[in-house]
CSV table of C-alpha atoms in Angstrom, one decimal:
chain,number,residue,atom,x,y,z
A,12,UNK,CA,-25.4,-37.2,-23.5
A,13,UNK,CA,-28.1,-37.5,-20.9
A,14,UNK,CA,-31.1,-35.8,-21.3
A,15,UNK,CA,-30.3,-33.9,-18.4
A,16,UNK,CA,-27.1,-32.8,-20.0
A,17,UNK,CA,-28.8,-31.9,-23.2
A,18,UNK,CA,-31.5,-29.7,-21.5
A,19,UNK,CA,-28.7,-27.7,-19.8
A,20,UNK,CA,-26.8,-27.4,-22.7
A,21,UNK,CA,-30.0,-25.9,-24.6
A,22,UNK,CA,-30.9,-23.7,-21.9
A,23,UNK,CA,-27.6,-22.0,-21.9
A,24,UNK,CA,-27.9,-21.5,-25.6
A,25,UNK,CA,-30.8,-19.9,-25.1
A,26,UNK,CA,-29.5,-17.4,-22.5
A,27,UNK,CA,-26.5,-16.6,-24.7
A,28,UNK,CA,-29.0,-15.8,-27.2
A,29,UNK,CA,-31.2,-13.5,-25.2
A,30,UNK,CA,-28.1,-11.6,-24.4
A,31,UNK,CA,-27.9,-10.3,-27.8
A,32,UNK,CA,-31.7,-9.8,-28.0
A,33,UNK,CA,-33.2,-6.2,-27.9
A,34,UNK,CA,-34.0,-5.0,-24.4
A,35,UNK,CA,-37.3,-5.8,-23.0
A,36,UNK,CA,-39.5,-3.6,-20.8
A,37,UNK,CA,-39.1,-4.3,-17.1
A,38,UNK,CA,-40.7,-2.9,-14.0
A,39,UNK,CA,-39.4,-4.1,-10.5
A,40,UNK,CA,-42.1,-3.4,-8.2
A,41,UNK,CA,-41.8,-2.6,-4.3
A,42,UNK,CA,-38.1,-2.4,-3.9
A,43,UNK,CA,-36.1,-0.1,-1.5
A,44,UNK,CA,-34.5,1.7,-4.1
A,45,UNK,CA,-30.9,3.2,-3.0
A,46,UNK,CA,-30.8,5.5,-6.2
A,47,UNK,CA,-27.1,6.6,-5.3
A,48,UNK,CA,-28.5,10.2,-6.4
A,49,UNK,CA,-28.0,13.0,-3.8
A,50,UNK,CA,-31.2,14.3,-4.8
A,51,UNK,CA,-33.3,11.2,-4.4
A,52,UNK,CA,-31.4,9.1,-1.5
A,53,UNK,CA,-33.1,6.1,-0.8
A,54,UNK,CA,-36.8,5.4,-1.8
A,55,UNK,CA,-38.9,2.6,0.0
A,56,UNK,CA,-41.4,1.0,-1.5
A,57,UNK,CA,-40.7,2.4,-4.8
A,58,UNK,CA,-40.8,0.9,-8.6
A,59,UNK,CA,-38.3,1.1,-11.3
A,60,UNK,CA,-39.6,1.0,-14.8
A,61,UNK,CA,-37.2,0.3,-17.4
A,62,UNK,CA,-37.9,0.6,-21.2
A,63,UNK,CA,-35.6,0.3,-24.2
A,64,UNK,CA,-32.4,-0.4,-21.8
A,65,UNK,CA,-32.6,2.6,-19.9
A,66,UNK,CA,-34.5,3.8,-16.7
A,67,UNK,CA,-37.9,5.6,-17.8
A,68,UNK,CA,-39.5,6.1,-14.4
A,69,UNK,CA,-39.0,5.9,-10.8
A,70,UNK,CA,-42.1,6.3,-8.2
A,71,UNK,CA,-44.9,4.5,-6.6
A,72,UNK,CA,-47.6,2.4,-8.1
A,73,UNK,CA,-46.2,2.6,-11.6
A,74,UNK,CA,-48.0,0.9,-14.4
A,75,UNK,CA,-46.6,-2.1,-16.4
A,76,UNK,CA,-46.3,-1.6,-20.2
A,77,UNK,CA,-48.1,-4.5,-22.0
A,78,UNK,CA,-45.7,-7.3,-22.3
A,79,UNK,CA,-43.3,-6.2,-19.6
A,80,UNK,CA,-41.4,-8.4,-17.2
A,81,UNK,CA,-42.6,-7.7,-13.9
A,82,UNK,CA,-40.4,-8.5,-10.7
A,83,UNK,CA,-41.7,-8.3,-7.3
A,84,UNK,CA,-39.0,-7.2,-4.6
A,85,UNK,CA,-40.7,-7.3,-1.6
A,86,UNK,CA,-39.2,-4.6,-0.1
A,87,UNK,CA,-35.6,-5.7,-0.8
A,88,UNK,CA,-32.7,-3.5,-1.8
A,89,UNK,CA,-32.1,-2.3,-5.3
A,90,UNK,CA,-29.1,-0.4,-6.3
A,91,UNK,CA,-27.1,0.5,-9.4
A,92,UNK,CA,-24.7,-2.1,-10.6
A,93,UNK,CA,-21.4,-1.8,-8.6
A,94,UNK,CA,-17.8,-0.9,-9.3
A,95,UNK,CA,-15.8,-3.7,-9.4
A,96,UNK,CA,-12.6,-1.8,-8.5
A,97,UNK,CA,-9.1,-1.3,-10.1
A,98,UNK,CA,-8.1,-4.6,-11.5
A,99,UNK,CA,-7.0,-7.0,-14.4
A,100,UNK,CA,-10.4,-9.0,-14.9
A,101,UNK,CA,-10.2,-9.8,-18.4
A,102,UNK,CA,-6.5,-9.5,-18.7
A,103,UNK,CA,-5.4,-12.1,-16.2
A,104,UNK,CA,-6.8,-15.5,-16.1
A,105,UNK,CA,-4.6,-17.6,-14.0
A,106,UNK,CA,-2.3,-15.5,-11.7
A,107,UNK,CA,0.6,-18.1,-11.8
A,108,UNK,CA,0.6,-18.8,-15.4
A,109,UNK,CA,2.3,-15.9,-17.4
A,110,UNK,CA,0.9,-16.8,-20.5
A,111,UNK,CA,-2.5,-15.7,-19.3
A,112,UNK,CA,-1.6,-12.6,-17.5
A,113,UNK,CA,-1.3,-9.4,-20.0
A,114,UNK,CA,-1.7,-6.5,-17.2
A,115,UNK,CA,2.1,-5.0,-17.3
A,116,UNK,CA,4.7,-4.4,-19.6
A,117,UNK,CA,8.7,-5.5,-19.4
A,118,UNK,CA,10.5,-4.8,-22.6
A,119,UNK,CA,13.9,-5.3,-21.3
A,120,UNK,CA,15.9,-5.7,-18.0
A,121,UNK,CA,18.9,-3.4,-19.1
A,122,UNK,CA,18.6,0.6,-18.9
A,123,UNK,CA,19.8,0.6,-22.4
A,124,UNK,CA,16.8,-1.4,-23.6
A,125,UNK,CA,14.1,0.3,-21.8
A,126,UNK,CA,11.9,3.4,-22.6
A,127,UNK,CA,8.8,4.8,-20.7
A,128,UNK,CA,5.9,3.6,-22.6
A,129,UNK,CA,2.8,5.4,-21.9
A,130,UNK,CA,1.4,4.2,-25.0
A,131,UNK,CA,1.1,0.7,-23.8
A,132,UNK,CA,-2.7,-0.2,-23.7
A,133,UNK,CA,-3.7,-3.2,-21.7
A,134,UNK,CA,-7.1,-3.0,-22.9
A,135,UNK,CA,-6.0,-4.5,-26.3
A,136,UNK,CA,-5.6,-7.6,-24.5
A,137,UNK,CA,-9.3,-7.5,-22.9
A,138,UNK,CA,-11.2,-10.9,-23.0
A,139,UNK,CA,-14.7,-10.5,-22.7
A,140,UNK,CA,-14.9,-14.4,-22.3
A,141,UNK,CA,-12.8,-14.6,-19.3
A,142,UNK,CA,-14.4,-16.6,-16.5
A,143,UNK,CA,-13.6,-13.8,-14.1
A,144,UNK,CA,-16.5,-11.9,-15.8
A,145,UNK,CA,-19.4,-13.8,-15.1
A,146,UNK,CA,-17.9,-14.6,-11.2
A,147,UNK,CA,-17.8,-10.7,-10.8
A,148,UNK,CA,-21.2,-10.3,-12.2
A,149,UNK,CA,-22.8,-12.8,-9.9
A,150,UNK,CA,-21.6,-10.7,-7.1
A,151,UNK,CA,-23.7,-7.5,-8.5
A,152,UNK,CA,-20.5,-6.1,-10.1
A,153,UNK,CA,-21.5,-4.3,-13.5
A,154,UNK,CA,-18.3,-2.7,-14.4
A,155,UNK,CA,-14.4,-2.2,-13.9
A,156,UNK,CA,-11.3,-0.3,-14.5
A,157,UNK,CA,-8.6,-2.4,-16.3
A,158,UNK,CA,-5.0,-1.3,-14.6
A,159,UNK,CA,-1.8,-1.2,-16.6
A,160,UNK,CA,0.7,-2.4,-14.1
A,161,UNK,CA,4.3,-1.6,-13.3
A,162,UNK,CA,7.2,-4.5,-13.0
A,163,UNK,CA,10.9,-5.0,-13.3
A,164,UNK,CA,11.7,-4.5,-16.9
A,165,UNK,CA,8.9,-1.9,-17.2
A,166,UNK,CA,8.6,1.8,-15.9
A,167,UNK,CA,6.9,3.5,-12.9
A,168,UNK,CA,4.7,4.5,-15.8
A,169,UNK,CA,2.8,1.6,-16.4
A,170,UNK,CA,0.8,2.5,-19.3
A,171,UNK,CA,-2.8,2.9,-20.1
A,172,UNK,CA,-6.0,1.0,-18.9
A,173,UNK,CA,-9.6,1.5,-19.2
A,174,UNK,CA,-13.0,1.3,-18.3
A,175,UNK,CA,-14.9,-1.7,-19.1
A,176,UNK,CA,-18.3,-2.9,-19.0
A,177,UNK,CA,-18.6,-6.7,-17.7
A,178,UNK,CA,-21.4,-7.3,-20.1
A,179,UNK,CA,-19.6,-9.9,-22.0
A,180,UNK,CA,-19.5,-7.9,-25.2
A,181,UNK,CA,-16.5,-7.6,-27.6
A,182,UNK,CA,-16.7,-3.7,-27.7
A,183,UNK,CA,-17.0,-3.2,-23.7
A,184,UNK,CA,-14.0,-0.8,-23.2
A,185,UNK,CA,-14.4,2.9,-22.6
A,186,UNK,CA,-12.4,5.8,-22.0
A,187,UNK,CA,-8.7,5.2,-21.1
A,188,UNK,CA,-6.6,6.2,-17.9
A,189,UNK,CA,-2.8,6.4,-17.5
A,190,UNK,CA,-1.5,4.5,-14.6
A,191,UNK,CA,1.7,6.0,-12.7
A,192,UNK,CA,3.4,4.3,-9.4
A,193,UNK,CA,5.2,6.5,-7.4
A,194,UNK,CA,6.6,6.6,-3.8
A,195,UNK,CA,8.6,3.8,-2.4
A,196,UNK,CA,6.6,1.1,-4.6
A,197,UNK,CA,7.9,3.0,-7.7
A,198,UNK,CA,11.4,3.8,-6.7
A,199,UNK,CA,12.6,0.2,-7.8
A,200,UNK,CA,11.7,1.4,-11.4
A,201,UNK,CA,13.0,4.8,-11.4
A,202,UNK,CA,16.7,4.4,-10.1
A,203,UNK,CA,16.0,3.3,-6.9
A,204,UNK,CA,15.0,6.7,-5.6
A,205,UNK,CA,11.8,8.3,-5.0
A,206,UNK,CA,13.5,11.8,-5.7
A,207,UNK,CA,14.3,10.4,-9.6
A,208,UNK,CA,10.5,10.2,-10.2
A,209,UNK,CA,10.2,13.8,-10.0
A,210,UNK,CA,13.4,14.7,-12.3
A,211,UNK,CA,11.8,11.7,-14.7
A,212,UNK,CA,8.4,13.2,-14.7
A,213,UNK,CA,9.8,16.7,-15.6
A,214,UNK,CA,12.0,15.1,-18.2
A,215,UNK,CA,9.1,13.3,-19.5
A,216,UNK,CA,7.1,16.6,-19.4
A,217,UNK,CA,9.5,18.2,-21.5
A,218,UNK,CA,9.8,15.6,-24.2
A,219,UNK,CA,6.1,15.5,-24.7
A,220,UNK,CA,5.9,19.3,-25.1
A,221,UNK,CA,8.6,19.4,-27.5
A,222,UNK,CA,11.7,20.9,-25.3
A,223,UNK,CA,13.5,17.9,-25.7
A,224,UNK,CA,14.2,16.6,-29.4
A,225,UNK,CA,13.3,13.0,-30.2
A,226,UNK,CA,16.7,12.5,-31.5
A,227,UNK,CA,18.1,13.3,-28.2
A,228,UNK,CA,20.4,10.4,-26.9
A,229,UNK,CA,18.7,11.4,-23.5
A,230,UNK,CA,14.8,10.9,-24.9
A,231,UNK,CA,12.9,8.0,-23.0
A,232,UNK,CA,9.8,8.5,-25.1
A,233,UNK,CA,9.1,7.0,-28.6
A,234,UNK,CA,6.9,9.2,-31.0
A,235,UNK,CA,3.9,7.4,-30.1
A,236,UNK,CA,4.6,7.8,-26.4
A,237,UNK,CA,5.2,11.5,-26.7
A,238,UNK,CA,1.9,11.8,-28.3
A,239,UNK,CA,0.0,9.8,-25.6
A,240,UNK,CA,1.6,11.8,-22.9
A,241,UNK,CA,0.9,15.1,-24.3
A,242,UNK,CA,-2.9,14.1,-24.5
A,243,UNK,CA,-2.7,13.5,-20.7
A,244,UNK,CA,-0.9,16.6,-19.9
A,245,UNK,CA,-3.2,18.6,-21.7
A,246,UNK,CA,-5.9,17.3,-19.3
A,247,UNK,CA,-7.4,14.9,-21.7
A,248,UNK,CA,-8.0,11.8,-19.5
A,249,UNK,CA,-7.6,10.7,-15.9
A,250,UNK,CA,-4.1,10.0,-14.6
A,251,UNK,CA,-4.3,7.4,-11.8
A,252,UNK,CA,-1.1,7.5,-9.4
A,253,UNK,CA,-0.6,4.8,-6.7
A,254,UNK,CA,1.0,6.7,-4.0
A,255,UNK,CA,0.7,6.2,-0.3
A,256,UNK,CA,2.8,8.7,1.7
A,257,UNK,CA,1.4,12.0,2.8
A,258,UNK,CA,4.5,13.9,1.9
A,259,UNK,CA,4.4,12.3,-1.7
A,260,UNK,CA,0.6,12.8,-2.2
A,261,UNK,CA,1.4,16.8,-1.5
A,262,UNK,CA,4.1,16.6,-4.1
A,263,UNK,CA,1.7,14.9,-6.6
A,264,UNK,CA,-0.9,17.3,-6.3
A,265,UNK,CA,1.7,20.2,-6.8
A,266,UNK,CA,3.0,18.6,-9.7
A,267,UNK,CA,-0.6,17.9,-11.2
A,268,UNK,CA,-1.6,21.4,-10.5
A,269,UNK,CA,1.5,22.9,-12.0
A,270,UNK,CA,1.2,21.0,-15.4
A,271,UNK,CA,-2.5,20.8,-15.9
A,272,UNK,CA,-2.8,17.1,-15.4
A,273,UNK,CA,-6.3,15.4,-14.1
A,274,UNK,CA,-5.0,13.1,-11.2
A,275,UNK,CA,-6.8,10.4,-8.9
A,276,UNK,CA,-5.0,9.0,-6.4
A,277,UNK,CA,-4.9,5.2,-5.6
A,278,UNK,CA,-4.3,3.9,-2.3
A,279,UNK,CA,-3.3,7.1,-0.3
A,280,UNK,CA,-3.1,5.0,2.9
A,281,UNK,CA,-2.1,8.5,4.8
A,282,UNK,CA,-4.2,10.6,2.9
A,283,UNK,CA,-6.3,11.4,5.9
A,284,UNK,CA,-3.2,13.6,7.1
A,285,UNK,CA,-3.4,15.7,3.9
A,286,UNK,CA,-7.3,15.3,3.5
A,287,UNK,CA,-7.9,19.4,3.3
A,288,UNK,CA,-5.6,19.6,0.5
A,289,UNK,CA,-6.8,16.9,-1.6
A,290,UNK,CA,-10.1,18.2,-1.1
A,291,UNK,CA,-9.2,21.7,-2.1
A,292,UNK,CA,-7.5,20.3,-5.3
A,293,UNK,CA,-10.5,18.6,-5.9
A,294,UNK,CA,-8.9,15.1,-6.7
A,295,UNK,CA,-10.6,11.9,-6.1
A,296,UNK,CA,-9.2,9.3,-4.2
A,297,UNK,CA,-9.8,5.4,-4.5
A,298,UNK,CA,-9.2,3.7,-0.8
A,299,UNK,CA,-8.8,0.2,0.2
A,300,UNK,CA,-10.1,0.3,3.9
A,301,UNK,CA,-8.6,-3.0,4.5
A,302,UNK,CA,-5.1,-2.2,4.0
A,303,UNK,CA,-5.0,-0.4,7.4
A,304,UNK,CA,-1.9,-1.5,8.8
A,305,UNK,CA,1.8,-0.1,8.3
A,306,UNK,CA,2.8,-2.7,5.6
A,307,UNK,CA,6.0,-0.6,4.5
A,308,UNK,CA,7.9,2.8,5.4
A,309,UNK,CA,5.0,4.5,2.9
A,310,UNK,CA,2.1,3.5,5.3
A,311,UNK,CA,3.0,4.0,8.9
A,312,UNK,CA,0.1,6.4,9.3
A,313,UNK,CA,-2.4,4.0,7.5
A,314,UNK,CA,-5.7,3.8,9.3
A,315,UNK,CA,-9.1,2.1,8.9
A,316,UNK,CA,-10.8,5.5,9.3
A,317,UNK,CA,-8.8,6.9,6.1
A,318,UNK,CA,-12.2,6.7,4.3
A,319,UNK,CA,-14.3,8.5,6.6
A,320,UNK,CA,-12.2,11.1,7.4
A,321,UNK,CA,-11.5,11.9,3.8
A,322,UNK,CA,-14.9,11.9,3.0
A,323,UNK,CA,-15.7,14.5,6.2
A,324,UNK,CA,-12.8,16.8,4.8
A,325,UNK,CA,-14.7,16.8,1.5
A,326,UNK,CA,-12.9,14.4,-0.8
A,327,UNK,CA,-14.6,12.4,-3.3
A,328,UNK,CA,-14.0,8.7,-1.9
A,329,UNK,CA,-14.3,5.7,-4.3
A,330,UNK,CA,-13.0,2.0,-3.3
A,331,UNK,CA,-10.6,-0.6,-4.8
A,332,UNK,CA,-8.9,-3.7,-3.7
A,333,UNK,CA,-5.1,-3.6,-3.4
A,334,UNK,CA,-4.8,-7.6,-3.1
A,335,UNK,CA,-6.1,-10.1,-5.6
A,336,UNK,CA,-8.4,-7.5,-6.8
A,337,UNK,CA,-9.4,-9.9,-10.1
A,338,UNK,CA,-10.2,-13.0,-8.6
A,339,UNK,CA,-11.7,-11.6,-5.4
A,340,UNK,CA,-13.5,-8.6,-7.0
A,341,UNK,CA,-16.5,-9.3,-4.8
A,342,UNK,CA,-14.5,-8.4,-1.8
A,343,UNK,CA,-15.0,-4.7,-2.8
A,344,UNK,CA,-18.2,-4.8,-0.9
A,345,UNK,CA,-16.3,-5.9,2.2
A,346,UNK,CA,-14.1,-2.8,1.6
A,347,UNK,CA,-16.9,-0.3,1.6
A,348,UNK,CA,-18.8,-2.1,4.4
A,349,UNK,CA,-15.7,-1.8,6.7
A,350,UNK,CA,-15.6,1.9,5.7
A,351,UNK,CA,-19.1,2.4,7.2
A,352,UNK,CA,-18.1,0.4,10.2
A,353,UNK,CA,-15.1,3.1,11.0
A,354,UNK,CA,-17.5,6.2,10.5
A,355,UNK,CA,-18.0,6.6,6.7
A,356,UNK,CA,-21.8,7.6,6.1
A,357,UNK,CA,-23.7,4.3,4.5
A,358,UNK,CA,-24.8,6.5,1.5
A,359,UNK,CA,-21.2,7.8,1.2
A,360,UNK,CA,-19.9,4.1,0.8
A,361,UNK,CA,-22.7,3.4,-1.7
A,362,UNK,CA,-21.6,6.5,-3.8
A,363,UNK,CA,-17.9,5.2,-3.7
A,364,UNK,CA,-18.9,1.9,-5.6
A,365,UNK,CA,-21.0,3.7,-7.9
A,366,UNK,CA,-21.5,7.6,-8.8
A,367,UNK,CA,-17.8,8.9,-7.3
A,368,UNK,CA,-15.8,6.1,-9.6
A,369,UNK,CA,-18.2,6.9,-12.7
A,370,UNK,CA,-17.7,10.8,-12.3
A,371,UNK,CA,-13.8,10.4,-11.7
A,372,UNK,CA,-13.5,8.2,-14.9
A,373,UNK,CA,-15.9,10.4,-16.7
A,374,UNK,CA,-18.3,7.5,-17.4
A,375,UNK,CA,-21.6,8.5,-16.0
A,376,UNK,CA,-23.4,8.5,-19.2
A,377,UNK,CA,-21.7,5.0,-20.1
A,378,UNK,CA,-22.3,3.1,-16.8
A,379,UNK,CA,-25.7,2.7,-15.0
A,380,UNK,CA,-24.2,4.5,-11.8
A,381,UNK,CA,-27.5,6.1,-10.6
A,382,UNK,CA,-31.3,4.8,-10.5
A,383,UNK,CA,-32.8,8.0,-12.0
A,384,UNK,CA,-34.8,8.3,-15.3
A,385,UNK,CA,-32.7,8.3,-18.7
A,386,UNK,CA,-29.7,6.4,-17.1
A,387,UNK,CA,-28.7,3.1,-18.4
A,388,UNK,CA,-30.7,0.3,-16.6
A,389,UNK,CA,-28.0,-1.5,-14.8
A,390,UNK,CA,-29.6,-2.6,-11.7
A,391,UNK,CA,-28.8,-5.2,-8.7
A,392,UNK,CA,-31.5,-6.7,-6.4
A,393,UNK,CA,-29.8,-8.0,-3.2
A,394,UNK,CA,-31.2,-10.1,-0.7
A,395,UNK,CA,-30.3,-7.8,2.1
A,396,UNK,CA,-27.6,-4.7,2.9
A,397,UNK,CA,-25.4,-4.8,-0.2
A,398,UNK,CA,-22.7,-3.7,2.2
A,399,UNK,CA,-23.0,-6.7,4.2
A,400,UNK,CA,-21.1,-9.6,2.9
A,401,UNK,CA,-24.1,-12.0,4.4
A,402,UNK,CA,-26.1,-10.4,1.7
A,403,UNK,CA,-26.0,-11.9,-2.0
A,404,UNK,CA,-27.4,-10.4,-5.5
A,405,UNK,CA,-30.2,-12.1,-6.3
A,406,UNK,CA,-30.3,-10.5,-9.8
A,407,UNK,CA,-28.4,-8.2,-12.0
A,408,UNK,CA,-29.6,-6.5,-15.1
A,409,UNK,CA,-27.3,-4.7,-17.5
A,410,UNK,CA,-29.2,-2.5,-20.1
A,411,UNK,CA,-32.5,-3.9,-18.4
A,412,UNK,CA,-31.6,-7.5,-19.6
A,413,UNK,CA,-31.2,-10.2,-16.9
A,414,UNK,CA,-28.0,-11.5,-16.5
A,415,UNK,CA,-27.7,-15.4,-15.8
A,416,UNK,CA,-26.7,-15.5,-12.3
A,417,UNK,CA,-24.2,-18.4,-13.0
A,418,UNK,CA,-20.4,-18.7,-13.1
A,419,UNK,CA,-17.9,-21.4,-13.0
A,420,UNK,CA,-17.8,-21.6,-9.7
A,421,UNK,CA,-21.8,-22.0,-9.3
A,422,UNK,CA,-21.6,-24.9,-12.3
A,423,UNK,CA,-18.9,-26.8,-10.4
A,424,UNK,CA,-20.9,-26.0,-7.1
A,425,UNK,CA,-24.0,-27.6,-8.9
A,426,UNK,CA,-22.0,-30.5,-10.5
A,427,UNK,CA,-20.2,-31.8,-7.4
A,428,UNK,CA,-22.0,-30.7,-4.4
A,429,UNK,CA,-23.4,-33.9,-3.1
A,430,UNK,CA,-26.9,-34.8,-3.5
A,431,UNK,CA,-28.7,-38.4,-2.9
A,432,UNK,CA,-28.3,-40.1,-6.2
A,433,UNK,CA,-27.1,-43.3,-5.1
A,434,UNK,CA,-23.8,-43.0,-6.5
A,435,UNK,CA,-20.5,-42.2,-4.5
A,436,UNK,CA,-19.6,-38.5,-3.5
A,437,UNK,CA,-17.0,-38.6,-6.2
A,438,UNK,CA,-19.7,-38.6,-9.1
A,439,UNK,CA,-21.0,-35.5,-10.6
A,440,UNK,CA,-24.9,-35.4,-10.1
A,441,UNK,CA,-25.7,-35.4,-13.5
A,442,UNK,CA,-23.9,-38.7,-13.9
A,443,UNK,CA,-26.3,-41.7,-15.0
């Protein structure tokens, strides 16, 4: 091993060891602090003091405790660590290699073999050592929502996912959420008709509430499935419903209200058409502003102004990526930036990557979604506007610890981007 490689290996070991060390005091001085807190807004020339992994104070001319690390921000933007969206980070490694994808369930291709399995919990496959975790972190993303998908051989009820902090810890998973796919996309998993989805949902409700016995030949749930579904029917946990068409959205809101279910809408491409009803139901919506074309018959009224119109009606708007959301999680900033370009206020767009998803998923106390005293010190210092794709995350802190801004991509770049070493271009930079 060359001396340079040995030094790099030692440095990597020290960085890994530092990740498990006690949080040290930190003072970030003279930043443009985007607090994501409606009461505080944006503070220019402000300092943020971190002690014990939590924000101790936000203000001007704060004193650094003895031994604290001091970072001079020079007026650059500071935000909470951003939400990475709804994706499969940690349960999908290589999309084209089935053995590395654990995001959805398919128990059988025959109707006789299939049951609805809401008890399926995709978080049990989460791998904190996935290369996608640091790839997301270097983009300023600090937490995510793992999704349970639906596919042939499965059901329109995909199962449970959960909130996960991208801190590399073995115990990173938080509250669970149930995933349901309705409308045209879910019709292939519910008898080839969206009408059948409501029939099946009513039957599943009756099973979970004991109105249909477990020994019935028509039962669709296992005992564990009954227990799981009953919990969500009791309002314990959020049900994320992927649905696009305005008429299907209204049916979802009515079914949820009638059955005491806490839902959030995912997609809602035609949500702007029924925005007042969504707002009245106090249902949050996860939107992808880049999905603004009529890709199918459920999305004929898709609009780039969807987020802005929903927000104007009083809907809490969060963001997600509908396409390649795991390997390209960084594009969620582009989603939010495009929403601003089409009328969404900038502060509302930042909230859609911080406080809105945290509140919707019940994790305000578990992720640093606001910059305020007492909150977890999950912070990002940016080179410029965080909603501008030309800006980069210069440093991410989780619980006040500086995260190495390094991923497999940056290591490959540093290894192979040509330098004048006197060797042909095909040689790595550390070859000797």
